[in-house]
Amino acid sequence: MPSRDISSTPESTFDQVVHDLAGVAVRPEVVLTEVPAPSRVAPYAMALTADVLAPDSPEEEHELASGRFVVLHDPAAPEPWQGAWRVVTFARASLEPELGEDPLLNDVGWSWLLESLGSHEAQFHAPSGTVTHVVSSGYGGLSESGTSTEIEVRASWSPTELELTTHLHAWVGLLCTLAGLPPLPEGVIALPRPRR
């Protein structure tokens, strides 16, 4: 599908963007769900959540990672966005406890996002975000919990083309990386689970 220039897109195109995103097929371990979008940030918004489930435990549906993907459209093109469209994302996952000791973990988390956007050829500008990792240790009644590490990647960017499905695929790719799933082999197409 050819790229469409978003600088001259009429407002009605938002419905087509939502339709395109609703039809995206993802790996079977990923469950996408449309949820209410924030209503005060932009005139047009849509939001999806995703849960990455362990592929080897379908009965328990053990969650490996989760997050939120929001598309905002404001024809007034707010100055910080540097355009009329903005993608706002959140991704969270538990990691191996020893990774919490790595002083470069936050830098690695941000590089995973940029690498995923690049590998999916998602064109963008004006990226911003934070990467946070938390190391928790249990004490007293929770001492059996031991030590755990969690990483959160919060990011936003302005797409430079209207094919936002590439941006959704890139974000799902980030979630799968955080979850520790191996990449799908070249040429393999994932069959999606039914949406909730």
PDB file of N, CA, C and O in Angstrom, residues 40-65:
ATOM      1  N   ARG A  40      -9.507  14.360  26.325  1.00  0.00           N
ATOM      2  CA  ARG A  40      -9.160  15.771  26.493  1.00  0.00           C
ATOM      3  C   ARG A  40      -7.842  16.165  25.856  1.00  0.00           C
ATOM      4  O   ARG A  40      -7.479  17.335  25.850  1.00  0.00           O
ATOM      5  N   VAL A  41      -7.117  15.211  25.313  1.00  0.00           N
ATOM      6  CA  VAL A  41      -5.787  15.501  24.777  1.00  0.00           C
ATOM      7  C   VAL A  41      -5.852  16.010  23.342  1.00  0.00           C
ATOM      8  O   VAL A  41      -5.096  16.888  22.951  1.00  0.00           O
ATOM      9  N   ALA A  42      -6.763  15.445  22.549  1.00  0.00           N
ATOM     10  CA  ALA A  42      -6.876  15.802  21.136  1.00  0.00           C
ATOM     11  C   ALA A  42      -8.320  15.601  20.688  1.00  0.00           C
ATOM     12  O   ALA A  42      -9.059  14.825  21.292  1.00  0.00           O
ATOM     13  N   PRO A  43      -8.730  16.288  19.618  1.00  0.00           N
ATOM     14  CA  PRO A  43     -10.103  16.118  19.125  1.00  0.00           C
ATOM     15  C   PRO A  43     -10.416  14.692  18.674  1.00  0.00           C
ATOM     16  O   PRO A  43     -11.553  14.250  18.749  1.00  0.00           O
ATOM     17  N   TYR A  44      -9.406  13.977  18.197  1.00  0.00           N
ATOM     18  CA  TYR A  44      -9.593  12.609  17.725  1.00  0.00           C
ATOM     19  C   TYR A  44      -8.573  11.714  18.420  1.00  0.00           C
ATOM     20  O   TYR A  44      -7.386  12.048  18.476  1.00  0.00           O
ATOM     21  N   ALA A  45      -9.039  10.584  18.936  1.00  0.00           N
ATOM     22  CA  ALA A  45      -8.129   9.667  19.626  1.00  0.00           C
ATOM     23  C   ALA A  45      -8.676   8.253  19.580  1.00  0.00           C
ATOM     24  O   ALA A  45      -9.896   8.046  19.564  1.00  0.00           O
ATOM     25  N   MET A  46      -7.782   7.288  19.541  1.00  0.00           N
ATOM     26  CA  MET A  46      -8.147   5.879  19.677  1.00  0.00           C
ATOM     27  C   MET A  46      -7.058   5.205  20.487  1.00  0.00           C
ATOM     28  O   MET A  46      -5.912   5.647  20.488  1.00  0.00           O
ATOM     29  N   ALA A  47      -7.438   4.156  21.226  1.00  0.00           N
ATOM     30  CA  ALA A  47      -6.471   3.488  22.095  1.00  0.00           C
ATOM     31  C   ALA A  47      -6.642   1.982  22.043  1.00  0.00           C
ATOM     32  O   ALA A  47      -7.762   1.472  21.930  1.00  0.00           O
ATOM     33  N   LEU A  48      -5.525   1.296  22.127  1.00  0.00           N
ATOM     34  CA  LEU A  48      -5.485  -0.162  22.204  1.00  0.00           C
ATOM     35  C   LEU A  48      -4.631  -0.554  23.396  1.00  0.00           C
ATOM     36  O   LEU A  48      -3.657   0.137  23.721  1.00  0.00           O
ATOM     37  N   THR A  49      -4.997  -1.649  24.034  1.00  0.00           N
ATOM     38  CA  THR A  49      -4.099  -2.252  25.013  1.00  0.00           C
ATOM     39  C   THR A  49      -3.632  -3.575  24.432  1.00  0.00           C
ATOM     40  O   THR A  49      -4.279  -4.145  23.547  1.00  0.00           O
ATOM     41  N   ALA A  50      -2.499  -4.049  24.944  1.00  0.00           N
ATOM     42  CA  ALA A  50      -1.987  -5.342  24.501  1.00  0.00           C
ATOM     43  C   ALA A  50      -1.459  -6.097  25.703  1.00  0.00           C
ATOM     44  O   ALA A  50      -0.883  -5.509  26.619  1.00  0.00           O
ATOM     45  N   ASP A  51      -1.692  -7.388  25.696  1.00  0.00           N
ATOM     46  CA  ASP A  51      -1.109  -8.300  26.666  1.00  0.00           C
ATOM     47  C   ASP A  51      -0.339  -9.347  25.879  1.00  0.00           C
ATOM     48  O   ASP A  51      -0.856  -9.918  24.917  1.00  0.00           O
ATOM     49  N   VAL A  52       0.915  -9.577  26.275  1.00  0.00           N
ATOM     50  CA  VAL A  52       1.716 -10.637  25.674  1.00  0.00           C
ATOM     51  C   VAL A  52       1.662 -11.807  26.637  1.00  0.00           C
ATOM     52  O   VAL A  52       2.083 -11.699  27.787  1.00  0.00           O
ATOM     53  N   LEU A  53       1.106 -12.923  26.173  1.00  0.00           N
ATOM     54  CA  LEU A  53       0.908 -14.089  27.021  1.00  0.00           C
ATOM     55  C   LEU A  53       1.951 -15.156  26.713  1.00  0.00           C
ATOM     56  O   LEU A  53       2.384 -15.303  25.570  1.00  0.00           O
ATOM     57  N   ALA A  54       2.341 -15.886  27.745  1.00  0.00           N
ATOM     58  CA  ALA A  54       3.337 -16.942  27.571  1.00  0.00           C
ATOM     59  C   ALA A  54       2.804 -17.973  26.582  1.00  0.00           C
ATOM     60  O   ALA A  54       1.690 -18.478  26.743  1.00  0.00           O
ATOM     61  N   PRO A  55       3.584 -18.303  25.538  1.00  0.00           N
ATOM     62  CA  PRO A  55       3.084 -19.226  24.512  1.00  0.00           C
ATOM     63  C   PRO A  55       2.920 -20.656  25.009  1.00  0.00           C
ATOM     64  O   PRO A  55       2.167 -21.421  24.432  1.00  0.00           O
ATOM     65  N   ASP A  56       3.589 -21.005  26.100  1.00  0.00           N
ATOM     66  CA  ASP A  56       3.540 -22.397  26.564  1.00  0.00           C
ATOM     67  C   ASP A  56       2.537 -22.641  27.675  1.00  0.00           C
ATOM     68  O   ASP A  56       2.470 -23.724  28.221  1.00  0.00           O
ATOM     69  N   SER A  57       1.744 -21.621  28.044  1.00  0.00           N
ATOM     70  CA  SER A  57       0.771 -21.832  29.119  1.00  0.00           C
ATOM     71  C   SER A  57      -0.578 -21.199  28.768  1.00  0.00           C
ATOM     72  O   SER A  57      -1.019 -20.278  29.426  1.00  0.00           O
ATOM     73  N   PRO A  58      -1.240 -21.698  27.696  1.00  0.00           N
ATOM     74  CA  PRO A  58      -2.507 -21.092  27.282  1.00  0.00           C
ATOM     75  C   PRO A  58      -3.612 -21.231  28.317  1.00  0.00           C
ATOM     76  O   PRO A  58      -4.521 -20.416  28.376  1.00  0.00           O
ATOM     77  N   GLU A  59      -3.534 -22.284  29.158  1.00  0.00           N
ATOM     78  CA  GLU A  59      -4.586 -22.455  30.159  1.00  0.00           C
ATOM     79  C   GLU A  59      -4.523 -21.354  31.217  1.00  0.00           C
ATOM     80  O   GLU A  59      -5.535 -20.807  31.629  1.00  0.00           O
ATOM     81  N   GLU A  60      -3.306 -21.026  31.658  1.00  0.00           N
ATOM     82  CA  GLU A  60      -3.143 -20.031  32.705  1.00  0.00           C
ATOM     83  C   GLU A  60      -3.085 -18.620  32.143  1.00  0.00           C
ATOM     84  O   GLU A  60      -3.348 -17.654  32.846  1.00  0.00           O
ATOM     85  N   GLU A  61      -2.722 -18.478  30.860  1.00  0.00           N
ATOM     86  CA  GLU A  61      -2.552 -17.179  30.224  1.00  0.00           C
ATOM     87  C   GLU A  61      -1.661 -16.275  31.067  1.00  0.00           C
ATOM     88  O   GLU A  61      -2.037 -15.184  31.465  1.00  0.00           O
ATOM     89  N   HIS A  62      -0.454 -16.751  31.353  1.00  0.00           N
ATOM     90  CA  HIS A  62       0.527 -16.005  32.127  1.00  0.00           C
ATOM     91  C   HIS A  62       0.999 -14.796  31.321  1.00  0.00           C
ATOM     92  O   HIS A  62       1.507 -14.931  30.215  1.00  0.00           O
ATOM     93  N   GLU A  63       0.832 -13.591  31.872  1.00  0.00           N
ATOM     94  CA  GLU A  63       1.191 -12.358  31.175  1.00  0.00           C
ATOM     95  C   GLU A  63       2.686 -12.096  31.287  1.00  0.00           C
ATOM     96  O   GLU A  63       3.244 -12.063  32.374  1.00  0.00           O
ATOM     97  N   LEU A  64       3.332 -11.876  30.131  1.00  0.00           N
ATOM     98  CA  LEU A  64       4.754 -11.561  30.088  1.00  0.00           C
ATOM     99  C   LEU A  64       5.009 -10.061  29.973  1.00  0.00           C
ATOM    100  O   LEU A  64       6.020  -9.561  30.457  1.00  0.00           O
ATOM    101  N   ALA A  65       4.118  -9.346  29.295  1.00  0.00           N
ATOM    102  CA  ALA A  65       4.258  -7.901  29.093  1.00  0.00           C
ATOM    103  C   ALA A  65       2.892  -7.324  28.788  1.00  0.00           C
ATOM    104  O   ALA A  65       1.973  -8.048  28.378  1.00  0.00           O
TER     105      ALA A  65
END
